[in-house]
Structure formats: C-alpha cells, structure tokens
C-alpha cells in the first residue's frame, strides 16, 4: 500500500511536468511558424498536441523530430525557439530559402544527432556554439553562403559520420580532422587552399574539387614545404585577374586557327550524325521489302548467316532475323529448313495477325534484358505488340513448348499476358501486349530533368500493390513456381500507371547469360543458380524493389562499375542511425501526411530483404500489408503538395 501511494505521488509530480514540456515545445513550434514567411507548412493549431502535425514526431511526450524540407520557408531562424526544443534529435530544414546566421540557442539542443540545413541562403561564419553539440552524427551545411575558415573545433564531433560543407564561401586551409567515424565528407566549391590533410586523402576527388587544393586524391602539390607550397588549383570556380593584358599577334592567330578547326570539326560531327540517323531510318523500313530482296537470291548461305547476326542494335532486328532465316535452303515458308512454322496463340488471344504480318511490321529496339532483346512492333493493321527474341535457350523443343504453355496459361490482371510464341531451331520469339508507359526502372531513373512528372505516393504505392498481386498469383500456382527475375525493369506500366509483371517463367528455359546480369542487385544471397530461384528468393527481390521504389535509388550491380547502392544494407544503416526521413526520394517528402505509411512500407521492404529466407514473409502476407497501407492513405487523403501558399499569410 505504501509503495502504491508513493507511485501515485511520483506520477502526479511527473505528468504535469511532462505536459508542461510538451506545451513549451508546441509554443516554440508556433513561434517558429510565425517568424518564417513564404509558403508555410500546414499545421492544425487547434490541436493541443503538436505530435500529429506534419513534419513533427514526438517521443516520450516531447518533440524529437522536426522535418520541413523543401516547403519554401523564408526569413531568418529566430533566437529563442530552439532553447525550448531541448529533446530535438533530428532537425531538417533543407531546400528552403532561409537567410541570416544560425540562432545561438541551437546549442541548447544537446541531444541533436542529425542537422540538415543544406540548400538555403544561410550566411556568416560557422558559429563556435555549434561545436558544443557533441552528439551530432550527420551535419549538412552545404549549398549556403557560409564564410570564414573551417575550424579545428570540428574535431569535437567524435561521433560524426557525415560532414557536408560544399558550395559555400569557406576559405583558408582544410584542418586535420581526426574524426575516426567519418564516412562522408565534402568541401568542394569553396575558396579553400593548401594541401589536403593525410587523414582525408582517402575520400574521392569530388570531395575537394572547385578549390585551390592539392595533394591526394588531387594533383600533387608543386613544392615540398607545407603551407608555403605552390598549389595548382583544382577546377577553381572563381578566377580573378588583376590587370587586363593585350593579346599578342601569335595568340590572335592561334585563336583564329583554332576557331576554324573547331568549326570544321562541328560540321564533320553533324554530317556523321545525319548519316547515322539516315542509316537508322533505312534500317527501320518496311520488312517486306527486305524479305523480298532476300528471297530473290535463294540458296545464298550468307542470308541465313545474316539472320543469326541481327538483333543487336537496329530497328528491324526481330523481323529481319526471322526473314533472313527463312531463306536458309531457298524455301520461302521455312525457317532454316525446319518445316512450316507459324505463330502459336494462347487461349482467348485475338488471332488478328500471323507470322507474315509480324515480319512486315516495323520494329524498334526497346532494350536488352537478361533473357533476350525486346522490341516494339507496329503491325500494318495498327496493332502494337512487344516481341522478345530469346537467346541461349537451353531446353529441348518439347520442354520449351511445355514450359511456355504454362506461361501462356497464366491469367491475372497484374501480369503482362503472353499472347503467342514462335519456335524454330534458330529463332524463339515471344509476343506480349505492349505497355506504353515503359518500365518502372525507366520511370524512376530515366528523365531527371525539368520536364519530369513527380511520382507521388499514390502512384508508387499503387505500383507496389499491383506488382505484389502479380507475384502472389504466380506463387499461388504451386509451391515450386516462382518468377526468378524480379527487378524494376520487369515491372511494366500501362498508360494509367497500373503495374504489370513481365518475364515470369523464363528463368527455367533460358541459360545463364554470358553478359553480366543486371539483376545481381536484386538477387537473394542464397541464390547460386539463377535458374533455380525459390519463392522466398522472389520475396527478397521484391523487397529490394520496394526499397528502390521508396528511395529512388538503383540497387548495386556488383559486376559492372555503375552508380548504385547495396539498398538493403544502406537503408538499414540509415534506419539504425535514426535519420529515416533521409532515405526517401525527395519527390515523396512532399507528402508528409502519409509519412507513417511510407515508413511502414519501408519496413516491409526491409523485412522482405532479410538475410535468411525463413525470416522473410510470404507474398500473400506482403500483398495484404500493402493493401492495408493503401487503404489507410485513402482514408486520410493527401493534401496538395506542401509548398502551396497558406491562406493565412499572417501566421
């Protein structure tokens, strides 16, 4: 009884204090909101707790995370706000238009681990009070107007793993930073000079370009003495000339000659491009004329050889290869003398064209995949189909037909339907419905320019759900049936962004490619033979696909020197460091009211990409979870993008 009374007494003392702290946090956030102008963030100020406000996250009844990236905030960060947000662990105000110096009371946030202020117009020297926040793990002050030197006090950040100071106006030398945990470092495009300290020479050259720095990984310093060494600028961004000098006659003559040579070089390049374009056009001409020309000289062995050599980069590869093969023994209706062949259609597929129609179609190369080359074929009647020309088929004709019949029998709205196939000794063609929007891979990593349409949460979650349903259907056909090659380039999209899974069932009929397999980044660690992929391995690949969909990053391809990351490992490292928001594609950060659903889908992707197969969920469970997340986000409809002008400009 005594213990119970004591517990109640402590509870009475603690609860009001906790509520008082949260009330102070709320008031601090409102003060920040009032101080900053422009297109402000949307908060429902009628709520007594700020924990449900967009960009705000609470832990233990205190504001722990404040993320307002890219919402067009303007003005200067006020002093007196952050002294109340003492439990703040993550502060992200990047990609806004904030000006002035950092407020001194930011030093009160002693628990701060992640500070992201890049992409603003902040100025002044990096203040000394910042170095008192020794808990910092990630610090990004890039793309501002900070001046002055880089202080040796950065060594106070013993836990620091990321330090980005690029694209400022920092001057002086780079100090010898003794940060043992530092993983990411960038001071490019400043006004720095001198030699790069030995401890920092392990970072890439891009971390130092745009300064007057020398030493590894840049060019060696011209001279042996330390600070007095003559330095060769590394791609300096500012060139000052004290006095204008007149050009000599030789220099003028050199400029004239160089200009003339440059002009002729440009003309030659243009002529080459025009001829190449003309050649490509001639290659994509009507296949009927090519076939007719070839059939006029029956018995020419070289024509059959041509068929075997096509398909590597011209417009008419599919049809021309088949047409050339048809003259193998001078028999117009046979493919390499293998007997009369025709397209074999499946089920309810409309037989509105035949092999002859396909041969006459104009074709366009869509891309080369793991199992062969894909083409867009436009028939004379206007029908558009996708044709895949398989390579390295390792099974017999009877086994091929048996397995491809199983593929053709698959009927589900989230699978790309196989309409017909063609088999001969030298040619194996598959005819699919054409998906006009292309692949998810192209959508995520293709056009990054100004004309790109941002992919919102609704589109991405819908793609995830459609792909999951397609794979779940495949797994439901039997315990030994799997896809075997799940990746973003095999998720195709209709004009309404509905997902359709392609290339299913082909892993069992096509041998390992001699070229590097681009699916390596999606492959489960236990898979040693790409022709033998379990359903749990499919789940792993789908998990990587989910992470790619949410982060916008392509997974590492281990066999090629391409840009990418080991997505499962990278995402898990970020989540462990408690800066989860930084993992998401910038295009998704606009939709903060579905942040919880985004985090849950991210966790689902991590679960799917677990190291051990037994710990991965089934595709039926995965599909059910995505359906729940999509329903949840529909119940809480997305507001318009956060950078919309608030009706009440006084707040």
XYZ file of C-alpha atoms in Angstrom:
651
model
C 0.000 0.000 0.000
C 2.827 2.329 0.876
C 4.517 1.626 -2.467
C 1.284 2.305 -4.341
C 0.829 5.695 -2.655
C 4.446 6.586 -3.410
C 3.968 5.612 -7.085
C 0.855 7.794 -7.371
C 2.714 10.685 -5.782
C 5.533 10.414 -8.303
C 3.027 10.127 -11.143
C 1.248 13.282 -10.050
C 4.546 15.149 -9.974
C 5.792 13.874 -13.340
C 2.739 14.094 -15.572
C 2.107 17.845 -15.279
C 5.798 18.460 -15.805
C 5.755 16.326 -18.945
C 2.681 18.077 -20.248
C 4.313 21.394 -19.484
C 7.382 20.425 -21.512
C 5.223 19.420 -24.479
C 3.262 22.649 -24.180
C 6.552 24.553 -24.292
C 7.559 22.573 -27.392
C 4.239 23.433 -29.005
C 4.676 27.122 -28.289
C 8.209 27.044 -29.671
C 6.961 25.500 -32.931
C 4.253 28.129 -33.241
C 6.856 30.849 -32.696
C 8.964 29.351 -35.447
C 5.932 29.238 -37.710
C 5.140 32.889 -37.058
C 8.719 34.024 -37.664
C 9.121 32.410 -41.069
C 7.312 33.724 -44.120
C 6.583 32.468 -47.600
C 4.703 29.301 -48.394
C 4.410 27.949 -44.927
C 3.660 24.476 -43.622
C 0.160 23.303 -42.709
C -0.433 22.663 -39.035
C -3.783 22.252 -37.372
C -3.142 24.644 -34.483
C -6.483 23.774 -32.873
C -4.942 20.505 -31.726
C -3.494 20.699 -28.240
C -0.602 18.404 -29.110
C 1.866 19.103 -31.917
C 2.755 15.427 -32.256
C 0.345 14.909 -35.167
C 1.477 17.994 -37.096
C 3.113 17.428 -40.470
C 6.853 17.011 -40.106
C 6.718 16.689 -36.300
C 7.380 13.498 -34.392
C 7.277 13.057 -30.647
C 8.969 10.579 -28.354
C 8.252 10.266 -24.640
C 5.858 13.204 -24.877
C 8.472 15.588 -26.306
C 9.162 16.833 -29.825
C 12.078 14.744 -31.075
C 11.956 15.277 -34.846
C 11.206 18.377 -36.921
C 11.382 17.901 -40.699
C 10.252 20.667 -43.049
C 12.312 20.128 -46.223
C 11.512 21.974 -49.427
C 8.459 23.916 -48.231
C 9.699 27.356 -49.385
C 10.347 28.789 -45.920
C 11.832 32.288 -45.969
C 13.289 34.612 -43.374
C 15.753 34.191 -40.543
C 15.610 31.484 -37.909
C 14.596 33.268 -34.701
C 16.513 33.081 -31.441
C 14.585 31.661 -28.501
C 12.809 28.834 -30.310
C 15.315 26.016 -30.025
C 16.060 26.646 -26.354
C 12.651 25.064 -25.693
C 13.122 22.142 -28.086
C 15.762 20.549 -25.903
C 14.888 16.951 -26.815
C 15.202 17.505 -30.545
C 17.205 14.715 -32.205
C 16.616 15.489 -35.896
C 16.218 18.926 -37.473
C 15.784 19.110 -41.245
C 15.067 22.490 -42.843
C 16.899 21.800 -46.084
C 15.971 23.099 -49.537
C 14.260 26.270 -48.342
C 15.235 29.948 -48.574
C 16.309 30.671 -45.000
C 18.722 33.575 -44.543
C 20.960 35.070 -41.885
C 23.016 33.328 -39.244
C 22.249 30.305 -37.140
C 20.454 31.145 -33.859
C 22.721 30.837 -30.828
C 20.161 28.901 -28.752
C 20.548 25.968 -31.147
C 23.302 24.970 -28.726
C 20.575 24.052 -26.207
C 19.635 21.043 -28.388
C 22.270 18.856 -26.783
C 20.556 15.666 -27.962
C 20.677 16.686 -31.625
C 22.046 13.903 -33.818
C 21.043 14.960 -37.334
C 21.154 18.555 -38.620
C 20.236 19.152 -42.271
C 20.324 22.806 -43.374
C 21.650 22.420 -46.941
C 20.125 24.310 -49.827
C 19.349 27.595 -48.034
C 20.922 31.082 -48.060
C 22.408 30.985 -44.570
C 25.457 33.198 -44.100
C 28.165 34.244 -41.672
C 30.854 32.090 -40.160
C 30.065 28.645 -38.844
C 29.418 29.622 -35.197
C 31.533 28.267 -32.340
C 28.452 27.349 -30.285
C 27.635 24.659 -32.853
C 30.663 22.660 -31.731
C 29.155 22.217 -28.280
C 26.548 19.817 -29.731
C 28.833 16.827 -29.462
C 26.064 14.302 -30.135
C 25.922 15.191 -33.850
C 26.191 12.240 -36.237
C 25.084 13.871 -39.511
C 25.809 17.534 -40.316
C 24.978 19.046 -43.709
C 25.546 22.793 -44.200
C 26.174 22.580 -47.944
C 24.837 24.971 -50.590
C 24.662 28.075 -48.402
C 26.724 31.267 -48.115
C 28.844 30.430 -45.065
C 32.167 32.261 -44.926
C 35.325 32.103 -42.840
C 37.503 29.116 -42.161
C 36.860 25.510 -41.263
C 37.571 25.361 -37.556
C 39.590 22.613 -35.921
C 36.739 22.513 -33.411
C 35.007 20.112 -35.814
C 37.138 17.528 -34.006
C 34.709 17.929 -31.094
C 32.197 15.863 -33.064
C 33.646 12.494 -32.104
C 30.500 10.666 -33.323
C 30.294 12.474 -36.667
C 29.842 10.282 -39.742
C 28.689 12.840 -42.321
C 30.137 16.335 -42.850
C 28.995 18.239 -45.934
C 30.206 21.836 -46.382
C 30.272 22.070 -50.188
C 29.135 25.062 -52.272
C 29.798 27.771 -49.685
C 32.431 30.522 -49.497
C 34.673 28.967 -46.886
C 38.321 29.999 -47.090
C 41.692 29.053 -45.647
C 43.078 25.552 -45.321
C 41.406 22.249 -44.539
C 42.222 21.305 -40.928
C 43.496 17.899 -39.925
C 40.222 16.320 -38.852
C 40.686 13.327 -36.568
C 37.174 12.004 -36.875
C 37.543 8.234 -36.792
C 33.880 7.535 -37.698
C 33.703 9.963 -40.628
C 32.218 8.188 -43.681
C 31.015 11.083 -45.881
C 32.934 14.310 -46.423
C 32.649 17.125 -48.958
C 34.165 20.629 -49.054
C 34.043 21.121 -52.840
C 33.366 24.501 -54.480
C 34.653 26.802 -51.749
C 37.666 29.144 -51.564
C 39.955 26.716 -49.769
C 43.693 26.407 -50.441
C 46.721 24.454 -49.328
C 47.289 20.731 -49.114
C 44.741 18.080 -48.185
C 45.489 16.509 -44.776
C 46.624 12.910 -44.925
C 43.665 11.685 -42.854
C 41.222 12.989 -45.500
C 43.054 11.741 -48.589
C 41.005 8.524 -48.634
C 37.926 10.430 -49.824
C 37.198 10.816 -53.549
C 38.462 13.777 -55.554
C 34.896 15.089 -55.918
C 35.018 15.938 -52.205
C 37.653 18.626 -52.869
C 37.130 19.968 -56.413
C 36.421 23.643 -57.020
C 39.098 24.897 -54.595
C 42.825 25.650 -54.755
C 43.750 22.427 -53.016
C 46.459 19.925 -53.838
C 47.645 16.517 -52.744
C 45.923 13.170 -52.879
C 43.378 12.496 -54.302
C 44.043 15.619 -56.423
C 47.251 16.616 -58.220
C 50.449 16.693 -56.211
C 51.460 19.975 -54.647
C 54.103 21.933 -56.594
C 56.724 22.192 -53.849
C 57.602 20.269 -50.757
C 57.001 22.690 -47.927
C 53.658 22.676 -46.137
C 51.732 25.929 -46.085
C 54.216 27.639 -48.367
C 53.771 25.134 -51.184
C 52.736 26.412 -54.568
C 49.300 24.973 -55.304
C 47.804 24.094 -58.653
C 44.066 24.972 -58.412
C 41.690 22.005 -58.714
C 38.979 23.237 -61.054
C 38.695 26.654 -59.393
C 35.282 28.245 -59.705
C 36.479 31.864 -59.323
C 39.202 33.317 -61.500
C 40.413 36.818 -60.626
C 42.657 38.799 -62.935
C 44.173 41.917 -61.515
C 45.133 43.531 -64.809
C 43.996 43.105 -68.374
C 46.745 42.101 -70.777
C 46.793 42.661 -74.522
C 46.884 39.592 -76.681
C 49.947 39.064 -78.864
C 49.726 38.539 -82.629
C 50.584 34.865 -82.246
C 47.803 34.394 -79.705
C 45.285 36.047 -82.019
C 46.403 33.854 -84.915
C 46.110 30.786 -82.713
C 42.571 31.744 -81.713
C 41.553 32.233 -85.354
C 43.065 28.913 -86.468
C 41.500 27.113 -83.507
C 38.103 28.609 -84.295
C 38.302 27.490 -87.931
C 39.348 23.967 -86.955
C 36.588 23.857 -84.358
C 34.040 24.911 -86.966
C 35.113 22.161 -89.383
C 35.062 19.633 -86.562
C 31.485 20.590 -85.685
C 30.476 20.271 -89.353
C 32.030 16.791 -89.556
C 30.229 15.685 -86.385
C 26.902 16.954 -87.714
C 27.438 15.158 -91.041
C 28.246 11.933 -89.185
C 25.133 12.204 -87.032
C 22.935 12.929 -90.048
C 24.297 9.899 -91.911
C 23.821 7.726 -88.830
C 20.239 8.905 -88.443
C 19.578 8.293 -92.126
C 21.058 4.810 -91.800
C 18.833 4.054 -88.834
C 15.777 5.218 -90.748
C 16.649 2.985 -93.664
C 17.047 0.074 -91.282
C 13.590 0.579 -89.835
C 11.912 0.497 -93.243
C 9.216 -1.984 -94.173
C 10.397 -5.524 -93.549
C 8.501 -6.761 -96.577
C 10.974 -5.062 -98.938
C 13.931 -6.563 -97.064
C 12.382 -10.001 -97.161
C 11.532 -9.668 -100.870
C 15.090 -8.682 -101.692
C 16.470 -11.638 -99.811
C 14.039 -14.103 -101.344
C 15.179 -13.119 -104.843
C 18.503 -14.885 -104.232
C 17.535 -18.253 -102.718
C 20.282 -20.556 -101.646
C 22.655 -17.788 -100.581
C 24.082 -19.089 -97.331
C 25.036 -15.613 -96.236
C 21.366 -14.707 -95.903
C 20.851 -17.294 -93.189
C 24.048 -16.071 -91.566
C 22.656 -12.546 -91.605
C 19.674 -13.775 -89.620
C 21.957 -15.071 -86.913
C 23.853 -11.797 -86.753
C 20.991 -9.356 -86.471
C 19.211 -8.138 -83.380
C 21.968 -6.140 -81.769
C 21.075 -2.585 -82.438
C 18.970 -1.827 -85.493
C 15.322 -1.111 -85.977
C 14.218 -4.196 -87.917
C 16.097 -6.845 -85.923
C 13.187 -9.123 -84.991
C 11.543 -9.414 -88.333
C 14.702 -9.271 -90.420
C 16.317 -12.026 -88.395
C 13.335 -14.286 -88.925
C 13.007 -13.299 -92.581
C 16.667 -13.928 -93.298
C 16.473 -17.290 -91.576
C 13.518 -18.245 -93.786
C 15.735 -18.415 -96.892
C 18.141 -20.938 -95.422
C 17.548 -23.583 -98.090
C 15.708 -21.445 -100.583
C 12.328 -22.335 -99.130
C 10.342 -19.191 -98.557
C 7.972 -20.682 -95.987
C 10.505 -22.361 -93.751
C 12.813 -21.162 -91.008
C 16.220 -22.674 -91.773
C 14.541 -25.656 -93.364
C 12.896 -26.753 -90.135
C 9.497 -27.219 -91.743
C 6.480 -24.918 -91.974
C 6.204 -22.780 -88.823
C 3.687 -20.303 -87.551
C 2.795 -18.264 -84.509
C 1.125 -20.276 -81.765
C -1.522 -18.257 -79.917
C -2.789 -18.857 -76.391
C -6.348 -19.181 -75.126
C -8.502 -16.169 -75.876
C -5.754 -14.213 -77.605
C -7.056 -12.488 -80.713
C -5.554 -14.006 -83.871
C -5.777 -10.844 -85.966
C -2.241 -11.245 -87.339
C 0.079 -14.055 -88.351
C 3.804 -14.578 -88.805
C 3.814 -12.842 -92.169
C 2.203 -9.771 -90.626
C 4.805 -9.779 -87.870
C 7.631 -9.985 -90.418
C 6.269 -6.968 -92.256
C 5.975 -4.902 -89.066
C 8.312 -2.009 -88.401
C 10.214 -2.626 -85.195
C 12.024 -0.580 -82.599
C 14.501 -1.859 -80.041
C 13.178 -1.355 -76.504
C 16.154 -2.817 -74.683
C 18.249 -5.854 -73.883
C 17.333 -7.896 -70.843
C 18.526 -10.972 -69.036
C 16.739 -13.361 -71.405
C 16.956 -11.535 -74.718
C 16.179 -8.377 -76.650
C 12.739 -6.737 -76.586
C 11.184 -4.831 -79.478
C 8.152 -2.697 -80.114
C 6.497 -3.956 -83.302
C 3.845 -1.914 -85.122
C 1.786 -4.043 -87.498
C 0.232 -2.716 -90.684
C -3.242 -3.029 -89.167
C -2.182 -0.658 -86.386
C -1.799 -3.249 -83.620
C 1.214 -2.682 -81.391
C 2.865 -5.633 -79.658
C 6.069 -6.291 -77.763
C 8.292 -9.058 -79.124
C 11.060 -10.688 -77.125
C 13.725 -12.524 -79.065
C 15.115 -15.130 -76.661
C 18.760 -16.073 -76.557
C 20.600 -19.000 -75.001
C 17.550 -21.287 -74.807
C 18.939 -24.469 -73.245
C 15.928 -26.818 -73.255
C 14.585 -29.098 -75.971
C 11.691 -28.111 -78.228
C 9.226 -30.317 -76.363
C 10.324 -28.953 -72.974
C 10.253 -25.407 -74.296
C 6.677 -25.830 -75.525
C 5.603 -27.431 -72.253
C 7.022 -24.634 -70.129
C 5.902 -21.809 -72.414
C 2.382 -23.258 -72.466
C 2.354 -22.912 -68.667
C 3.440 -19.272 -69.007
C 0.741 -18.617 -71.598
C -1.895 -20.102 -69.294
C -1.142 -17.537 -66.558
C -4.116 -15.183 -66.481
C -4.051 -12.342 -63.949
C -4.503 -8.617 -64.473
C -1.117 -7.721 -62.969
C 0.860 -9.952 -65.317
C 1.891 -8.982 -68.840
C -0.043 -11.572 -70.884
C 1.893 -13.771 -73.306
C -0.234 -13.794 -76.480
C 1.778 -16.030 -78.810
C 5.143 -17.623 -79.426
C 7.245 -18.807 -82.343
C 9.757 -21.651 -82.130
C 12.341 -22.829 -84.624
C 15.831 -24.191 -84.346
C 17.410 -20.747 -84.579
C 14.643 -18.372 -83.515
C 12.451 -18.236 -80.430
C 10.074 -15.282 -80.322
C 7.524 -14.358 -77.650
C 4.694 -11.905 -78.375
C 3.293 -9.852 -75.477
C 0.897 -6.963 -75.019
C 2.760 -3.667 -75.376
C 2.938 -1.471 -72.249
C 3.028 2.184 -73.389
C 4.492 3.801 -70.243
C 7.546 1.559 -70.210
C 9.234 0.073 -67.169
C 9.360 1.166 -63.551
C 13.135 1.367 -63.873
C 12.911 3.927 -66.678
C 10.274 5.867 -64.756
C 12.428 6.063 -61.610
C 15.867 6.566 -63.111
C 15.239 7.916 -66.600
C 14.233 11.527 -67.050
C 15.509 13.618 -64.136
C 15.132 16.927 -65.933
C 12.705 19.798 -65.611
C 10.010 18.057 -67.643
C 9.775 15.110 -65.267
C 6.413 14.428 -63.632
C 6.962 13.721 -59.904
C 5.885 10.269 -58.782
C 3.634 10.748 -55.772
C 2.768 8.299 -53.032
C -0.467 7.208 -54.701
C 1.320 6.165 -57.898
C 4.189 4.421 -56.120
C 2.049 2.562 -53.607
C -0.282 1.504 -56.440
C 2.665 0.142 -58.422
C 3.880 -1.752 -55.350
C 0.449 -3.268 -54.809
C -0.022 -4.279 -58.437
C 3.404 -5.930 -58.643
C 2.799 -7.747 -55.331
C -0.526 -9.111 -56.566
C 1.048 -10.370 -59.774
C 3.841 -12.179 -57.947
C 1.416 -13.557 -55.347
C -0.658 -15.044 -58.175
C 2.406 -16.780 -59.587
C 3.257 -18.236 -56.180
C -0.319 -19.459 -55.760
C 0.043 -21.713 -58.804
C 2.236 -24.160 -56.906
C 4.974 -24.335 -54.255
C 7.711 -24.739 -56.868
C 6.576 -21.915 -59.160
C 8.480 -18.655 -58.859
C 9.264 -15.676 -61.036
C 13.042 -15.893 -60.849
C 13.946 -12.451 -62.197
C 12.114 -9.734 -60.268
C 13.544 -6.250 -60.873
C 12.250 -2.786 -61.717
C 12.871 -3.200 -65.457
C 10.496 -6.186 -65.405
C 7.650 -4.194 -63.865
C 5.913 -2.571 -66.828
C 3.255 0.122 -66.662
C 0.072 0.884 -68.539
C -0.835 4.428 -69.510
C -2.596 4.728 -66.138
C 0.497 3.514 -64.211
C -1.040 0.121 -63.451
C 1.756 -2.378 -62.782
C 2.214 -5.472 -64.924
C 4.928 -8.020 -64.089
C 6.814 -9.420 -67.094
C 9.445 -12.104 -67.833
C 7.861 -14.629 -65.464
C 8.616 -18.281 -66.182
C 11.588 -17.606 -68.472
C 14.349 -18.356 -65.962
C 13.716 -22.093 -66.384
C 14.127 -22.143 -70.172
C 16.984 -19.715 -70.749
C 20.519 -20.494 -69.645
C 22.758 -18.135 -67.655
C 23.632 -15.149 -69.806
C 27.217 -14.701 -70.889
C 26.839 -10.982 -70.292
C 26.793 -9.518 -66.762
C 23.426 -9.995 -65.129
C 21.889 -6.705 -64.154
C 19.604 -8.445 -61.674
C 22.542 -9.013 -59.314
C 21.450 -6.211 -57.005
C 18.077 -7.924 -56.563
C 19.354 -11.470 -56.101
C 18.870 -13.148 -52.733
C 22.143 -14.103 -51.024
C 21.307 -17.823 -51.039
C 20.781 -17.991 -54.830
C 23.710 -19.599 -56.635
C 21.939 -20.743 -59.814
C 19.721 -18.058 -61.426
C 17.618 -20.849 -62.977
C 16.697 -22.182 -59.541
C 15.021 -19.416 -57.577
C 12.659 -20.183 -54.700
C 9.573 -18.204 -53.751
C 11.439 -16.847 -50.728
C 14.147 -15.590 -53.082
C 11.405 -13.863 -55.088
C 10.318 -12.161 -51.846
C 13.861 -10.879 -51.321
C 13.952 -9.425 -54.841
C 10.579 -7.799 -54.302
C 11.862 -6.295 -51.039
C 14.726 -4.654 -52.940
C 12.160 -3.443 -55.473
C 10.144 -1.796 -52.667
C 13.256 -0.068 -51.334
C 14.082 1.151 -54.837
C 10.541 2.463 -55.245
C 10.740 4.434 -51.980
C 14.324 5.718 -52.181
C 14.571 6.351 -55.904
C 17.997 4.677 -55.830
C 19.028 1.813 -58.092
C 20.468 -1.249 -56.348
C 24.129 -2.022 -56.826
C 25.109 -4.121 -59.786
C 28.156 -5.927 -58.441
C 29.594 -6.952 -61.830
C 29.559 -3.560 -63.516
C 31.000 -0.253 -62.429
C 27.664 1.505 -62.232
C 26.189 4.041 -59.872
C 24.059 2.414 -57.222
C 23.972 1.238 -53.651
C 23.507 -2.006 -51.759
C 19.949 -0.988 -50.980
C 19.086 -3.327 -48.078
C 22.352 -2.579 -46.260
C 22.190 1.157 -46.975
C 18.584 1.522 -45.817
C 19.209 -0.459 -42.653
C 22.240 1.675 -41.784
C 20.154 4.830 -42.115
C 17.323 3.449 -40.004
C 19.809 2.452 -37.317
C 21.164 5.993 -37.260
C 17.647 7.337 -36.717
C 17.506 9.578 -39.786
C 14.817 7.596 -41.560
C 13.366 10.535 -43.492
C 16.608 10.986 -45.403
C 16.132 7.584 -47.041
C 13.065 8.620 -49.050
C 13.118 10.003 -52.552
C 12.804 13.795 -52.488
C 9.641 13.534 -54.589
C 7.977 11.615 -51.757
C 8.880 14.061 -48.985
C 6.197 16.417 -50.268
C 3.512 14.117 -48.893
C 4.141 14.294 -45.163
C 0.628 13.267 -44.152
C 1.367 9.722 -45.393
C 4.772 9.566 -43.782
C 3.666 6.808 -41.432
C 2.537 4.653 -44.355
C 5.837 5.338 -46.132
C 7.810 4.233 -43.090
C 5.705 1.072 -42.757
C 6.236 0.196 -46.422
C 9.953 0.817 -45.941
C 9.985 -1.581 -43.009
C 8.111 -4.149 -45.098
C 10.811 -3.860 -47.766
C 13.472 -4.423 -45.105
C 11.605 -7.483 -43.820
C 11.342 -8.930 -47.328
C 15.061 -8.396 -47.944
C 16.066 -10.206 -44.753
C 19.311 -12.174 -44.946
C 17.758 -15.541 -44.079
C 14.879 -16.979 -46.173
C 12.914 -18.314 -43.185
C 12.562 -14.825 -41.716
C 11.017 -13.356 -44.881
C 7.220 -13.060 -45.121
C 5.162 -14.790 -47.798
C 3.925 -12.836 -50.813
C 0.343 -13.231 -49.619
C 1.280 -11.511 -46.341
C 3.200 -8.823 -48.246
C 0.229 -8.132 -50.525
C -2.158 -7.906 -47.581
C 0.111 -5.400 -45.783
C 0.388 -3.175 -48.863
C -3.386 -3.287 -49.337
C -3.833 -2.098 -45.736
C -1.341 0.744 -46.237
C -3.058 1.862 -49.442
C -6.473 1.806 -47.742
C -5.092 3.779 -44.805
C -3.686 6.515 -47.041
C -7.000 6.733 -48.933
C -8.901 7.270 -45.688
C -6.557 10.168 -44.992
C -6.456 11.774 -48.427
C -3.288 13.561 -49.400
C -3.415 17.345 -49.280
C -1.882 19.248 -52.096
C 1.880 19.471 -52.131
C 3.145 21.312 -49.082
C 4.593 24.267 -50.997
C 1.150 25.809 -51.502
C 0.619 29.320 -50.218
C -1.202 29.293 -46.904
C -4.416 31.300 -46.951
C -3.454 32.981 -43.674
C -0.218 34.782 -44.508
C -0.036 36.293 -41.034
C 0.940 33.002 -39.403
